[in-house]
Short mmCIF file of C-alpha atoms in Angstrom, two decimals:
data_model
loop_
_atom_site.label_atom_id
_atom_site.label_comp_id
_atom_site.label_asym_id
_atom_site.label_seq_id
_atom_site.Cartn_x
_atom_site.Cartn_y
_atom_site.Cartn_z
CA MET A 1 0.05 -0.03 -0.08
CA LEU A 2 2.81 2.56 0.93
CA LEU A 3 4.89 1.51 -1.99
CA TYR A 4 1.80 2.01 -4.37
CA TYR A 5 1.23 5.55 -2.58
CA TYR A 6 4.56 6.46 -3.22
CA MET A 7 4.48 5.57 -6.85
CA THR A 8 1.26 7.38 -7.58
CA THR A 9 2.37 10.62 -5.91
CA PHE A 10 5.82 10.58 -7.53
CA SER A 11 4.84 13.54 -9.88
CA GLU A 12 3.85 15.76 -6.75
CA GLU A 13 7.31 15.10 -5.35
CA VAL A 14 9.16 16.17 -8.80
CA ASP A 15 6.82 19.31 -9.09
CA LEU A 16 6.83 20.38 -5.48
CA ILE A 17 9.60 18.94 -3.69
CA TRP A 18 12.48 18.49 -6.00
CA PRO A 19 12.60 22.42 -6.84
CA GLN A 20 13.31 23.35 -3.25
CA PRO A 21 16.71 24.26 -2.06
CA ARG A 22 18.92 21.24 -0.85
CA TRP A 23 18.82 21.69 2.79
CA LYS A 24 15.29 22.92 3.34
CA LEU A 25 13.77 21.56 6.39
CA GLY A 26 10.57 20.29 4.77
CA LYS A 27 12.66 18.72 1.72
CA LEU A 28 14.91 16.87 4.02
CA LEU A 29 11.78 15.31 6.13
CA TYR A 30 9.79 14.69 3.08
CA LEU A 31 12.77 12.76 1.31
CA GLY A 32 14.13 11.21 4.41
CA SER A 33 10.56 9.72 5.53
CA ARG A 34 9.78 8.64 2.02
CA TYR A 35 13.02 7.16 0.83
CA PHE A 36 13.83 5.53 4.53
CA ASN A 37 10.40 3.91 4.26
CA VAL A 38 11.08 2.45 0.73
CA VAL A 39 14.49 1.05 1.87
CA SER A 40 12.92 -0.43 4.94
CA ILE A 41 10.52 -2.30 3.03
CA GLY A 42 12.71 -3.60 0.69
CA LEU A 43 14.89 -4.80 3.44
CA ASN A 44 11.63 -6.42 5.37
CA ILE A 45 10.84 -8.38 1.95
CA ALA A 46 14.44 -9.42 1.95
CA GLY A 47 14.33 -10.63 5.40
CA THR A 48 10.80 -12.17 5.95
CA LEU A 49 9.42 -13.28 2.85
CA PRO A 50 10.49 -16.43 0.54
CA THR A 51 12.86 -14.53 -1.57
CA ASN A 52 15.63 -17.53 -2.16
CA LEU A 53 18.44 -15.16 -1.13
CA LYS A 54 21.48 -17.22 0.07
CA LEU A 55 22.85 -15.61 3.24
CA THR A 56 25.13 -16.90 6.17
CA ASP A 57 24.39 -16.60 9.68
CA GLN A 58 26.21 -13.35 9.99
CA GLY A 59 24.60 -11.91 6.72
CA CYS A 60 21.28 -12.60 8.34
CA THR A 61 22.64 -10.75 11.64
CA VAL A 62 23.69 -7.70 9.55
CA LEU A 63 20.29 -7.87 7.42
CA SER A 64 18.56 -7.65 10.90
CA LEU A 65 20.60 -4.83 12.16
CA LEU A 66 19.79 -2.91 9.09
CA ARG A 67 16.03 -3.83 9.03
CA MET A 68 15.88 -2.60 12.46
CA GLN A 69 17.88 0.64 12.16
CA ILE A 70 16.50 1.94 8.92
CA GLY A 71 13.01 1.19 10.27
CA SER A 72 13.61 3.07 13.19
CA LEU A 73 14.93 6.18 10.91
CA ALA A 74 12.01 6.01 8.80
CA LEU A 75 9.70 6.25 11.39
CA HIS A 76 11.45 9.02 13.11
CA PHE A 77 11.72 11.12 10.13
CA THR A 78 7.93 10.71 9.98
CA LYS A 79 7.47 11.62 13.72
CA ALA A 80 9.52 14.83 13.28
CA VAL A 81 6.76 16.31 10.83
CA PHE A 82 4.31 16.05 13.73
CA TYR A 83 6.58 17.45 16.06
CA LEU A 84 7.23 20.15 13.53
CA CYS A 85 3.35 20.90 13.44
CA THR A 86 3.07 20.68 17.08
CA TYR A 87 5.98 23.45 17.13
CA ALA A 88 3.84 25.37 14.78
CA LEU A 89 0.80 24.94 16.91
CA LEU A 90 2.72 26.13 20.04
CA GLY A 91 3.42 29.48 18.45
CA GLY A 92 6.86 28.98 16.92
CA THR A 93 8.64 30.29 19.90
CA GLN A 94 12.40 29.37 20.59
CA ARG A 95 11.68 28.16 23.97
CA TYR A 96 9.39 25.28 22.54
CA LEU A 97 11.64 24.42 19.82
CA ARG A 98 14.49 23.76 22.49
CA ILE A 99 11.87 21.58 24.57
CA LEU A 100 10.81 19.65 21.52
CA ILE A 101 14.18 19.19 19.89
CA PHE A 102 15.46 17.75 23.18
CA ALA A 103 12.31 15.46 23.56
CA PHE A 104 12.89 14.37 20.10
CA LEU A 105 16.70 13.71 20.42
CA VAL A 106 16.57 11.81 23.92
CA GLN A 107 13.86 9.22 22.94
CA PHE A 108 15.56 8.98 19.23
CA ILE A 109 19.02 7.99 20.57
CA ALA A 110 17.20 6.05 23.64
CA LEU A 111 15.51 3.93 21.22
CA GLN A 112 18.09 3.40 18.63
CA ILE A 113 20.51 2.40 21.45
CA LEU A 114 17.74 -0.14 22.85
CA ASN A 115 16.97 -1.17 19.36
CA TRP A 116 20.88 -2.28 18.43
CA TYR A 117 21.12 -4.47 21.80
CA ILE A 118 17.67 -5.83 21.50
CA ASN A 119 18.95 -6.98 18.11
CA LEU A 120 22.11 -8.54 19.15
CA ALA A 121 20.34 -9.94 22.15
CA GLY A 122 18.04 -11.99 19.84
CA SER A 123 19.28 -14.66 17.37
CA VAL A 124 18.54 -14.51 13.72
CA GLY A 125 20.28 -16.91 11.07
CA THR A 126 19.83 -19.25 8.43
CA GLY A 127 16.89 -21.80 8.93
CA SER A 128 16.52 -25.56 8.55
CA LYS A 129 16.82 -27.39 4.95
CA LEU A 130 13.08 -26.84 4.76
CA HIS A 131 13.33 -22.95 5.25
CA SER A 132 15.84 -22.82 2.59
CA GLN A 133 13.90 -25.17 0.24
CA LEU A 134 10.81 -22.62 0.91
CA GLY A 135 13.07 -19.73 -0.14
CA TYR A 136 13.40 -17.86 3.43
CA ALA A 137 16.85 -16.54 3.70
CA CYS A 138 16.55 -15.94 7.59
CA VAL A 139 14.58 -16.77 10.50
CA TRP A 140 14.36 -15.86 14.05
CA LYS A 141 15.14 -18.00 16.66
CA GLU A 142 14.73 -18.25 20.43
CA PRO A 143 17.47 -15.63 22.25
CA SER A 144 19.89 -17.21 24.13
CA ASP A 145 19.30 -14.88 27.10
CA ASN A 146 15.75 -14.64 27.02
CA ALA A 147 15.36 -12.72 30.38
CA THR A 148 17.84 -9.85 29.02
CA TYR A 149 15.78 -9.84 25.80
CA ARG A 150 12.67 -9.24 27.48
CA LYS A 151 13.96 -6.32 29.63
CA LEU A 152 15.49 -4.52 26.66
CA TYR A 153 12.32 -5.24 24.90
CA SER A 154 10.21 -3.77 27.76
CA ALA A 155 12.27 -0.50 28.22
CA ALA A 156 12.03 0.11 24.58
CA SER A 157 8.20 -0.64 24.25
CA LEU A 158 7.62 1.70 27.82
CA ILE A 159 9.69 4.61 26.34
CA SER A 160 7.55 4.42 23.10
CA PHE A 161 4.32 4.40 24.89
CA ILE A 162 5.44 7.29 27.08
CA VAL A 163 6.62 9.20 24.08
CA ALA A 164 3.57 8.42 22.10
CA SER A 165 1.44 9.47 24.98
CA ILE A 166 2.82 12.76 25.86
CA SER A 167 2.82 13.59 21.89
CA PHE A 168 -0.79 12.70 21.36
CA LEU A 169 -1.85 14.86 24.61
CA ALA A 170 0.50 17.55 23.75
CA GLY A 171 -0.61 17.86 20.00
CA LEU A 172 -4.52 17.59 20.58
CA LEU A 173 -4.39 19.78 23.38
CA THR A 174 -2.31 22.39 21.91
CA PHE A 175 -4.52 22.38 18.68
CA LEU A 176 -7.73 22.50 20.58
CA VAL A 177 -6.62 25.19 23.01
CA ARG A 178 -4.04 27.35 21.53
CA TYR A 179 -4.35 27.63 17.69
CA GLN A 180 -6.86 30.49 17.74
CA ARG A 181 -4.04 32.72 19.06
CA THR A 182 -1.69 31.77 16.00
CA ASN A 183 -2.24 32.28 12.51
CA ASN A 184 0.40 31.33 10.33
CA GLY A 185 0.54 29.36 7.27
CA LEU A 186 1.41 25.95 8.71
CA ILE A 187 -1.53 26.65 11.12
CA ARG A 188 -3.82 27.32 8.29
CA ALA A 189 -2.58 24.18 6.42
CA ILE A 190 -3.30 21.81 9.37
CA ARG A 191 -6.60 23.63 10.17
CA ARG A 192 -7.87 23.54 6.51
CA GLU A 193 -7.03 19.97 5.50
CA GLY A 194 -4.35 18.41 7.60
CA ILE A 195 -6.13 18.07 10.80
CA TYR A 196 -7.63 14.81 10.04
CA PHE A 197 -4.21 13.66 8.95
CA TYR A 198 -2.55 15.18 12.21
CA VAL A 199 -4.85 13.88 14.65
CA PHE A 200 -5.25 10.23 13.20
CA ALA A 201 -1.38 10.10 13.20
CA LEU A 202 -1.19 10.99 16.96
CA VAL A 203 -3.87 8.10 17.45
CA ALA A 204 -2.23 5.42 15.53
CA ASN A 205 0.86 6.33 17.16
CA LEU A 206 -0.31 5.85 20.61
CA LEU A 207 -2.26 2.87 19.79
CA SER A 208 0.94 1.28 18.06
CA ALA A 209 3.02 1.99 21.28
CA LEU A 210 0.16 0.43 23.66
CA ARG A 211 0.36 -2.86 22.07
CA TYR A 212 3.76 -3.67 23.09
CA PHE A 213 3.15 -2.08 26.70
CA VAL A 214 -0.03 -3.61 27.65
CA SER A 215 -1.36 -6.73 25.88
CA SER A 216 0.00 -10.25 26.26
CA LYS A 217 0.67 -12.75 23.28
CA ASP A 218 -2.19 -14.45 21.63
CA SER A 219 -4.91 -12.07 23.42
CA THR A 220 -7.56 -10.40 21.71
CA ALA A 221 -6.11 -6.92 22.75
CA ASP A 222 -2.96 -7.91 21.01
CA THR A 223 -4.93 -8.75 17.83
CA VAL A 224 -6.64 -5.80 17.83
CA LEU A 225 -3.66 -3.40 18.77
CA GLY A 226 -1.80 -5.39 16.10
CA CYS A 227 -3.96 -4.31 13.60
CA PHE A 228 -3.81 -0.40 14.54
CA ASN A 229 0.13 -1.00 14.52
CA LEU A 230 0.23 -2.09 11.15
CA LEU A 231 -2.39 0.61 9.96
CA GLY A 232 -0.07 3.00 11.74
CA ARG A 233 3.06 1.69 10.31
CA TYR A 234 1.85 2.41 6.56
CA LEU A 235 -0.73 5.22 7.18
CA VAL A 236 1.28 7.62 9.57
CA PRO A 237 3.82 8.13 6.85
CA ILE A 238 1.16 8.90 4.17
CA PHE A 239 -0.29 11.55 6.60
CA SER A 240 3.07 12.80 7.17
CA ASP A 241 3.41 12.92 3.26
CA ARG A 242 0.17 14.85 2.90
CA LEU A 243 0.59 17.20 5.59
CA LEU A 244 3.84 18.41 4.26
CA LEU A 245 2.34 18.73 0.59
CA TYR A 246 -0.85 20.60 1.93
CA ILE A 247 1.73 23.15 3.49
CA GLN A 248 3.77 23.68 0.20
CA ARG A 249 0.80 24.09 -1.86
CA LEU A 250 -0.21 26.97 0.13
CA GLU A 251 -0.65 29.56 -2.55
CA GLY A 252 1.66 32.65 -1.33
CA SER A 253 0.52 32.40 2.20
CA THR A 254 3.86 31.29 3.13
CA ILE A 255 5.71 34.15 2.06
CA ASP A 256 5.23 36.55 5.08
CA ASP A 257 5.31 33.53 7.53
CA GLU A 258 8.91 32.99 9.11
CA LEU A 259 7.72 29.72 10.32
CA SER A 260 6.68 28.34 7.02
CA ARG A 261 9.77 29.73 5.08
CA ILE A 262 11.92 27.38 7.29
CA ILE A 263 10.08 24.67 6.18
CA PHE A 264 9.81 25.09 2.45
CA LYS A 265 10.88 28.17 0.12
CA PRO A 266 7.74 29.88 -1.30
CA ILE A 267 7.06 28.92 -5.01
CA ASP A 268 6.36 31.95 -7.07
CA TYR A 269 2.85 31.54 -8.72
CA SER A 270 3.30 34.42 -11.11
CA ILE A 271 2.43 33.56 -14.79
CA ASP A 272 5.46 34.52 -17.02
CA THR A 273 4.51 36.88 -20.00
CA ASP A 274 5.69 36.80 -23.43
CA PRO A 275 8.12 39.69 -24.04
CA ASP A 276 6.51 40.46 -27.25
CA GLU A 277 2.96 40.81 -25.75
CA SER A 278 4.38 42.85 -22.54
CA ASP A 279 3.19 46.66 -22.20
CA TYR A 280 6.90 47.45 -21.12
CA ASP A 281 9.62 48.06 -23.92
CA GLU A 282 12.82 46.93 -22.08
CA LYS A 283 15.22 48.59 -24.89
CA ARG A 284 13.36 52.06 -24.57
CA ASP A 285 12.55 51.52 -20.85
CA VAL A 286 9.16 52.84 -21.44
CA GLU A 287 5.54 51.64 -21.23
CA ARG A 288 3.98 50.82 -24.56
CA PRO A 289 0.85 52.66 -25.27
CA CYS A 290 -2.37 50.90 -24.60
CA HIS A 291 -4.25 49.44 -27.62
CA ASP A 292 -7.35 51.00 -29.15
CA ILE A 293 -10.35 49.71 -27.38
CA HIS A 294 -13.86 49.09 -29.04
CA LEU A 295 -16.99 48.35 -27.21
CA ILE A 296 -18.51 44.76 -28.09
CA GLY A 297 -21.34 44.01 -25.58
CA GLU A 298 -22.62 44.57 -21.93
CA GLY A 299 -20.59 42.91 -19.17
CA LYS A 300 -17.14 43.74 -17.80
CA ARG A 301 -14.88 46.24 -19.22
CA VAL A 302 -11.48 46.72 -19.23
CA ALA A 303 -10.32 50.28 -19.67
CA ASP A 304 -6.72 49.86 -19.83
CA ARG A 305 -4.35 46.91 -18.43
CA SER A 306 -4.55 48.31 -14.92
CA GLY A 307 -7.67 46.07 -14.20
CA VAL A 308 -10.35 48.78 -14.12
CA ARG A 309 -13.80 47.02 -14.27
CA GLY A 310 -17.26 48.50 -15.31
CA LYS A 311 -20.51 47.47 -16.87
CA SER A 312 -19.49 46.88 -20.41
CA VAL A 313 -17.21 44.54 -22.38
CA TYR A 314 -14.39 46.08 -24.66
CA SER A 315 -12.39 44.48 -26.97
CA ILE A 316 -8.77 45.40 -26.97
CA VAL A 317 -7.39 45.34 -30.63
#
């Protein structure tokens, strides 16, 4: 589903994102979320589906580490978009920016380290002869130190749940309480077209983290929350993608917005005119005289090219 969405929206990426300066925040977040997710999906296919790859135990370990780290990067690039939206809803002040950057980096670094040790504590390698004949390159095996693995996994799940809960409450309450006091381009994008993406993503993140923290294996709660986790895994990147595109499509409203200028460079929507048809003669540095005007009927009138309107339609010849 996610790959299909990316393929069908590639033209929007080319038209709206590629022309942006190289280090613009919006461009970095958009491309990072998009292509880290593509790589993550490819690694998941290679590691979990019957692809007939021939790997050693060491190769399976490396593949598993890459899957976890790239998947985590993809997830955090996506989350960064919603941190950015929360920052905008809080008014775009430096104080909130420092708090959000600190919170984001702390949970990002902590989860990256924990995920690394979780992967090392686990056991991934080549399977039996039957697995090989079925085309599976790697299989998951029971960890040698199961107690350590469970402790690390529980710690990572707890951090994810706390971060998701705080993000959900902060994002929802900030939008409901403070959005009326702020009116910038990003706020208008969220309020006009992106609020559904914003709220649904917050809910999906919360339910995804809730699964690993409160549900037990093979329970009904685990099955239900597992469905939300799967939806969140593929829908939240889409919500993030659409929200950034909505911000970019704000025609001219971001030009005077310092916050929006940080995210994207405003697009010039002016229409280029043919020099031969222009009223301005660059060689003489004077305006050309207006053409003759003839009445052709009732309606609107253009007396000259300054946009004066009346009750009649005139033909410029």
